[in-house]
mmCIF file of C-alpha atoms in Angstrom:
data_model
loop_
_atom_site.group_PDB
_atom_site.id
_atom_site.type_symbol
_atom_site.label_atom_id
_atom_site.label_comp_id
_atom_site.label_asym_id
_atom_site.label_seq_id
_atom_site.Cartn_x
_atom_site.Cartn_y
_atom_site.Cartn_z
ATOM 1 C CA ARG A 1 0.000 0.000 0.000
ATOM 2 C CA PHE A 2 2.848 2.345 0.903
ATOM 3 C CA GLN A 3 4.379 1.991 -2.587
ATOM 4 C CA ILE A 4 1.220 3.057 -4.378
ATOM 5 C CA GLN A 5 0.855 6.536 -2.878
ATOM 6 C CA ARG A 6 2.049 9.366 -5.086
ATOM 7 C CA GLY A 7 4.353 11.493 -2.987
ATOM 8 C CA LYS A 8 3.627 13.974 -0.213
ATOM 9 C CA THR A 9 0.912 15.713 -2.235
ATOM 10 C CA ASP A 10 -1.262 12.606 -2.391
ATOM 11 C CA PRO A 11 -4.367 13.415 -0.296
ATOM 12 C CA THR A 12 -4.769 9.743 0.590
ATOM 13 C CA GLY A 13 -1.055 9.247 1.267
ATOM 14 C CA TYR A 14 0.679 8.078 4.423
ATOM 15 C CA LYS A 15 3.286 10.077 6.347
ATOM 16 C CA SER A 16 5.388 7.055 7.257
ATOM 17 C CA LEU A 17 5.268 3.278 7.404
ATOM 18 C CA GLY A 18 3.979 3.495 10.970
ATOM 19 C CA ASP A 19 1.292 5.970 9.919
ATOM 20 C CA CYS A 20 0.338 3.588 7.110
ATOM 21 C CA PHE A 21 -0.198 0.745 9.582
ATOM 22 C CA ARG A 22 -2.178 2.947 12.002
ATOM 23 C CA THR A 23 -4.393 4.410 9.272
ATOM 24 C CA ILE A 24 -5.217 1.034 7.742
ATOM 25 C CA PHE A 25 -6.050 -0.396 11.180
ATOM 26 C CA GLN A 26 -8.278 2.576 12.095
ATOM 27 C CA ARG A 27 -10.126 2.804 8.773
ATOM 28 C CA GLU A 28 -10.271 -0.807 7.645
ATOM 29 C CA GLY A 29 -9.690 -2.902 10.753
ATOM 30 C CA PHE A 30 -7.203 -5.692 11.410
ATOM 31 C CA LEU A 31 -8.290 -7.630 8.330
ATOM 32 C CA GLY A 32 -7.340 -4.637 6.213
ATOM 33 C CA PHE A 33 -3.754 -5.846 6.453
ATOM 34 C CA TYR A 34 -4.770 -9.074 4.703
ATOM 35 C CA LYS A 35 -6.504 -7.643 1.667
ATOM 36 C CA GLY A 36 -5.488 -9.430 -1.494
ATOM 37 C CA ILE A 37 -3.959 -12.370 0.349
ATOM 38 C CA PHE A 38 -5.768 -15.072 -1.635
ATOM 39 C CA PRO A 39 -4.062 -14.426 -5.023
ATOM 40 C CA PRO A 40 -0.534 -14.786 -3.555
ATOM 41 C CA ILE A 41 -1.595 -17.998 -1.804
ATOM 42 C CA LEU A 42 -2.939 -19.370 -5.089
ATOM 43 C CA ALA A 43 0.204 -18.293 -6.922
ATOM 44 C CA GLU A 44 2.724 -19.504 -4.343
ATOM 45 C CA THR A 45 2.889 -23.202 -5.304
ATOM 46 C CA PRO A 46 3.182 -22.722 -9.090
ATOM 47 C CA LYS A 47 5.481 -19.746 -8.503
ATOM 48 C CA ARG A 48 7.969 -21.748 -6.430
ATOM 49 C CA ALA A 49 7.734 -24.725 -8.773
ATOM 50 C CA VAL A 50 8.458 -22.565 -11.818
ATOM 51 C CA LYS A 51 11.198 -20.627 -10.021
ATOM 52 C CA PHE A 52 13.329 -23.580 -8.979
ATOM 53 C CA PHE A 53 12.509 -25.951 -11.851
ATOM 54 C CA THR A 54 13.371 -23.405 -14.536
ATOM 55 C CA PHE A 55 16.489 -22.312 -12.611
ATOM 56 C CA GLU A 56 17.803 -25.870 -12.783
ATOM 57 C CA GLN A 57 16.892 -26.168 -16.458
ATOM 58 C CA TYR A 58 18.553 -22.875 -17.399
ATOM 59 C CA LYS A 59 21.582 -23.854 -15.336
ATOM 60 C CA LYS A 60 21.897 -27.107 -17.278
ATOM 61 C CA LEU A 61 21.534 -25.325 -20.612
ATOM 62 C CA LEU A 62 24.157 -22.756 -19.662
ATOM 63 C CA GLY A 63 26.427 -25.559 -18.493
ATOM 64 C CA TYR A 64 26.839 -26.608 -22.119
ATOM 65 C CA GLY A 65 28.018 -23.119 -23.071
ATOM 66 C CA SER A 66 31.194 -21.228 -22.319
ATOM 67 C CA LEU A 67 29.899 -19.136 -19.417
ATOM 68 C CA PRO A 68 31.901 -19.409 -16.188
ATOM 69 C CA PRO A 69 29.919 -21.089 -13.380
ATOM 70 C CA GLY A 70 29.626 -17.895 -11.324
ATOM 71 C CA LEU A 71 28.045 -15.954 -14.168
ATOM 72 C CA GLY A 72 25.976 -18.972 -15.155
ATOM 73 C CA PHE A 73 24.157 -18.946 -11.795
ATOM 74 C CA ALA A 74 23.198 -15.293 -12.256
ATOM 75 C CA VAL A 75 21.994 -15.757 -15.849
ATOM 76 C CA ALA A 76 20.029 -18.884 -14.879
ATOM 77 C CA GLY A 77 18.468 -16.865 -12.057
ATOM 78 C CA LEU A 78 17.515 -14.121 -14.509
ATOM 79 C CA GLY A 79 15.852 -16.654 -16.793
ATOM 80 C CA SER A 80 13.946 -18.281 -13.944
ATOM 81 C CA GLY A 81 12.772 -14.877 -12.709
ATOM 82 C CA LEU A 82 11.479 -13.830 -16.121
ATOM 83 C CA THR A 83 9.608 -17.127 -16.480
ATOM 84 C CA GLU A 84 8.215 -16.832 -12.955
ATOM 85 C CA ALA A 85 6.977 -13.298 -13.636
ATOM 86 C CA VAL A 86 4.789 -14.433 -16.532
ATOM 87 C CA VAL A 87 3.058 -16.898 -14.190
ATOM 88 C CA VAL A 88 2.503 -14.562 -11.234
ATOM 89 C CA ASN A 89 1.637 -11.260 -12.953
ATOM 90 C CA PRO A 90 -2.147 -11.865 -13.291
ATOM 91 C CA PHE A 91 -2.280 -12.738 -9.585
ATOM 92 C CA GLU A 92 -0.367 -9.540 -8.809
ATOM 93 C CA VAL A 93 -2.868 -7.423 -10.753
ATOM 94 C CA VAL A 94 -5.772 -8.855 -8.745
ATOM 95 C CA LYS A 95 -3.847 -8.531 -5.470
ATOM 96 C CA VAL A 96 -2.913 -4.864 -5.989
ATOM 97 C CA THR A 97 -6.459 -4.006 -7.084
ATOM 98 C CA LEU A 98 -7.858 -5.531 -3.897
ATOM 99 C CA GLN A 99 -5.236 -3.885 -1.681
ATOM 100 C CA THR A 100 -5.980 -0.413 -3.037
ATOM 101 C CA ASN A 101 -9.671 -0.790 -2.250
ATOM 102 C CA ARG A 102 -10.159 1.473 0.789
ATOM 103 C CA THR A 103 -13.327 -0.281 1.968
ATOM 104 C CA THR A 104 -13.252 -2.821 4.791
ATOM 105 C CA PHE A 105 -12.183 -6.422 4.183
ATOM 106 C CA THR A 106 -15.755 -7.720 4.382
ATOM 107 C CA GLU A 107 -17.081 -5.132 1.915
ATOM 108 C CA GLN A 108 -14.578 -5.718 -0.892
ATOM 109 C CA PRO A 109 -15.235 -8.259 -3.678
ATOM 110 C CA SER A 110 -13.652 -11.691 -3.612
ATOM 111 C CA SER A 111 -10.524 -12.432 -5.628
ATOM 112 C CA PHE A 112 -12.497 -14.344 -8.252
ATOM 113 C CA VAL A 113 -15.110 -11.595 -8.613
ATOM 114 C CA GLN A 114 -12.341 -8.989 -8.912
ATOM 115 C CA ALA A 115 -10.527 -11.069 -11.557
ATOM 116 C CA ARG A 116 -13.719 -11.484 -13.585
ATOM 117 C CA GLN A 117 -14.368 -7.740 -13.358
ATOM 118 C CA ILE A 118 -10.858 -6.925 -14.612
ATOM 119 C CA ILE A 119 -11.240 -9.341 -17.530
ATOM 120 C CA LYS A 120 -14.711 -8.014 -18.357
ATOM 121 C CA THR A 121 -13.604 -4.376 -18.266
ATOM 122 C CA ASP A 122 -10.067 -4.507 -19.659
ATOM 123 C CA GLY A 123 -9.529 -8.027 -20.981
ATOM 124 C CA LEU A 124 -6.544 -10.336 -20.592
ATOM 125 C CA GLY A 125 -3.966 -8.074 -22.248
ATOM 126 C CA PHE A 126 -1.537 -5.419 -21.072
ATOM 127 C CA GLN A 127 -4.347 -3.114 -19.945
ATOM 128 C CA GLY A 128 -6.156 -5.901 -18.116
ATOM 129 C CA LEU A 129 -5.042 -9.034 -16.308
ATOM 130 C CA ASN A 130 -1.473 -8.699 -17.591
ATOM 131 C CA LYS A 131 -1.060 -5.005 -16.840
ATOM 132 C CA GLY A 132 2.418 -4.101 -15.627
ATOM 133 C CA LEU A 133 4.014 -7.267 -17.021
ATOM 134 C CA THR A 134 7.258 -5.508 -17.984
ATOM 135 C CA ALA A 135 7.724 -4.178 -14.449
ATOM 136 C CA THR A 136 6.958 -7.630 -13.022
ATOM 137 C CA LEU A 137 9.512 -9.152 -15.399
ATOM 138 C CA GLY A 138 12.044 -6.643 -14.104
ATOM 139 C CA ARG A 139 11.147 -7.264 -10.492
ATOM 140 C CA HIS A 140 11.443 -11.042 -10.610
ATOM 141 C CA GLY A 141 14.231 -11.172 -13.176
ATOM 142 C CA VAL A 142 16.519 -8.799 -11.266
ATOM 143 C CA PHE A 143 15.697 -10.349 -7.883
ATOM 144 C CA ASN A 144 16.409 -13.915 -8.968
ATOM 145 C CA MET A 145 19.513 -12.912 -10.909
ATOM 146 C CA VAL A 146 21.042 -11.192 -7.871
ATOM 147 C CA TYR A 147 19.752 -13.734 -5.351
ATOM 148 C CA PHE A 148 20.883 -16.922 -7.077
ATOM 149 C CA GLY A 149 24.071 -15.352 -8.431
ATOM 150 C CA PHE A 150 25.133 -14.028 -5.024
ATOM 151 C CA TYR A 151 23.950 -17.039 -3.028
ATOM 152 C CA PHE A 152 25.665 -19.786 -4.991
ATOM 153 C CA ASN A 153 28.856 -17.835 -5.635
ATOM 154 C CA VAL A 154 29.320 -16.899 -1.970
ATOM 155 C CA LYS A 155 28.242 -20.357 -0.775
ATOM 156 C CA ASN A 156 30.972 -21.927 -2.901
ATOM 157 C CA ILE A 157 33.587 -19.500 -1.558
ATOM 158 C CA LEU A 158 32.860 -19.795 2.167
ATOM 159 C CA PRO A 159 34.095 -23.121 3.609
ATOM 160 C CA VAL A 160 31.554 -25.741 4.694
ATOM 161 C CA ASN A 161 31.307 -26.303 8.456
ATOM 162 C CA LYS A 162 31.284 -29.813 9.825
ATOM 163 C CA ASP A 163 29.151 -28.648 12.743
ATOM 164 C CA PRO A 164 25.540 -28.861 11.456
ATOM 165 C CA ASN A 165 24.474 -25.840 13.542
ATOM 166 C CA LEU A 166 27.252 -23.661 12.141
ATOM 167 C CA GLU A 167 26.523 -24.961 8.637
ATOM 168 C CA PHE A 168 22.874 -23.992 9.044
ATOM 169 C CA LEU A 169 23.918 -20.517 10.180
ATOM 170 C CA ARG A 170 26.285 -20.230 7.216
ATOM 171 C CA LYS A 171 23.547 -21.001 4.694
ATOM 172 C CA PHE A 172 20.981 -18.925 6.572
ATOM 173 C CA GLY A 173 23.319 -15.940 6.680
ATOM 174 C CA ILE A 174 24.164 -16.174 2.985
ATOM 175 C CA GLY A 175 20.474 -16.463 2.117
ATOM 176 C CA LEU A 176 19.592 -13.494 4.335
ATOM 177 C CA VAL A 177 22.257 -11.267 2.771
ATOM 178 C CA SER A 178 21.360 -12.460 -0.741
ATOM 179 C CA GLY A 179 17.683 -11.694 -0.270
ATOM 180 C CA THR A 180 18.401 -8.293 1.280
ATOM 181 C CA ILE A 181 20.708 -7.185 -1.529
ATOM 182 C CA ALA A 182 18.324 -8.512 -4.200
ATOM 183 C CA SER A 183 15.386 -6.657 -2.619
ATOM 184 C CA ILE A 184 17.303 -3.377 -2.453
ATOM 185 C CA ILE A 185 18.246 -3.628 -6.124
ATOM 186 C CA ASN A 186 14.845 -4.696 -7.435
ATOM 187 C CA ILE A 187 12.619 -2.337 -5.399
ATOM 188 C CA PRO A 188 12.366 0.338 -8.167
ATOM 189 C CA PHE A 189 10.735 -2.293 -10.402
ATOM 190 C CA ASP A 190 8.391 -3.218 -7.543
ATOM 191 C CA VAL A 191 7.332 0.409 -7.052
ATOM 192 C CA ALA A 192 6.807 0.812 -10.817
ATOM 193 C CA LYS A 193 4.706 -2.357 -10.873
ATOM 194 C CA SER A 194 2.529 -1.144 -8.014
ATOM 195 C CA ARG A 195 2.015 2.286 -9.609
ATOM 196 C CA ILE A 196 1.064 0.771 -12.975
ATOM 197 C CA GLN A 197 -1.257 -1.868 -11.532
ATOM 198 C CA GLY A 198 -2.746 0.411 -8.877
ATOM 199 C CA PRO A 199 -5.210 3.282 -9.296
ATOM 200 C CA GLN A 200 -4.091 6.220 -11.439
ATOM 201 C CA PRO A 201 -3.911 9.699 -9.807
ATOM 202 C CA VAL A 202 -6.622 11.128 -12.076
ATOM 203 C CA PRO A 203 -9.524 8.831 -13.022
ATOM 204 C CA GLY A 204 -9.644 8.271 -16.776
ATOM 205 C CA GLU A 205 -6.049 9.401 -17.318
ATOM 206 C CA ILE A 206 -3.146 6.943 -17.403
ATOM 207 C CA LYS A 207 -0.088 8.517 -15.828
ATOM 208 C CA TYR A 208 1.872 5.351 -15.047
ATOM 209 C CA ARG A 209 1.884 3.399 -18.296
ATOM 210 C CA THR A 210 5.248 1.674 -18.852
ATOM 211 C CA CYS A 211 7.946 0.425 -16.507
ATOM 212 C CA PHE A 212 10.857 2.747 -17.235
ATOM 213 C CA LYS A 213 8.699 5.821 -17.870
ATOM 214 C CA THR A 214 7.072 5.208 -14.488
ATOM 215 C CA MET A 215 10.493 4.969 -12.847
ATOM 216 C CA ALA A 216 11.517 8.233 -14.527
ATOM 217 C CA THR A 217 8.304 9.951 -13.375
ATOM 218 C CA VAL A 218 8.693 8.768 -9.780
ATOM 219 C CA TYR A 219 12.340 9.863 -9.762
ATOM 220 C CA LYS A 220 11.513 13.275 -11.212
ATOM 221 C CA GLU A 221 8.590 13.991 -8.878
ATOM 222 C CA GLU A 222 9.602 12.185 -5.689
ATOM 223 C CA GLY A 223 13.332 11.541 -5.853
#
């Protein structure tokens, strides 16, 4: 929700992350924090399956080429992220639409009703259920490229511990750092995706249309 607001001039904006939590709780109740949760749950199993299956397949394909292993992990991660994005983007469109609905949880339409409404109004294309696909491709592609590239390269550099507890901490630490770095790098794509898929500032006018133009607009207006 915090990503969708349009700077300090947005009349429905939040002053801070804490203010965002307080306002949602006061206006929409505790369940307001769980708006749009069903689409991610539906997408989670196919998303993970696609993510890791395609990563292994791309890794095998790249293994036949001349890429060094370190770079191969990153490129395989990029490929898996792009493939994953195609699967999850329709779920993201429904999720963001539900999350930007300022009514209470019980008053908003179900995920299936919202999906049917989007298809009926705007279709299945880039203005409908696949709106913001380029930004989603960027978000997942960049995240997986950085995550898998960093994780496997660092994991192969740091020595394995014979102590199972220390080995768990080693892998956990590498995964934590990998995910943090990947999130920092891919967040501009995530903001662009939310702006494109969320409500436009002026009804009937499309301000956030494409991924990189949206990034440029956000940078110009909000820094």
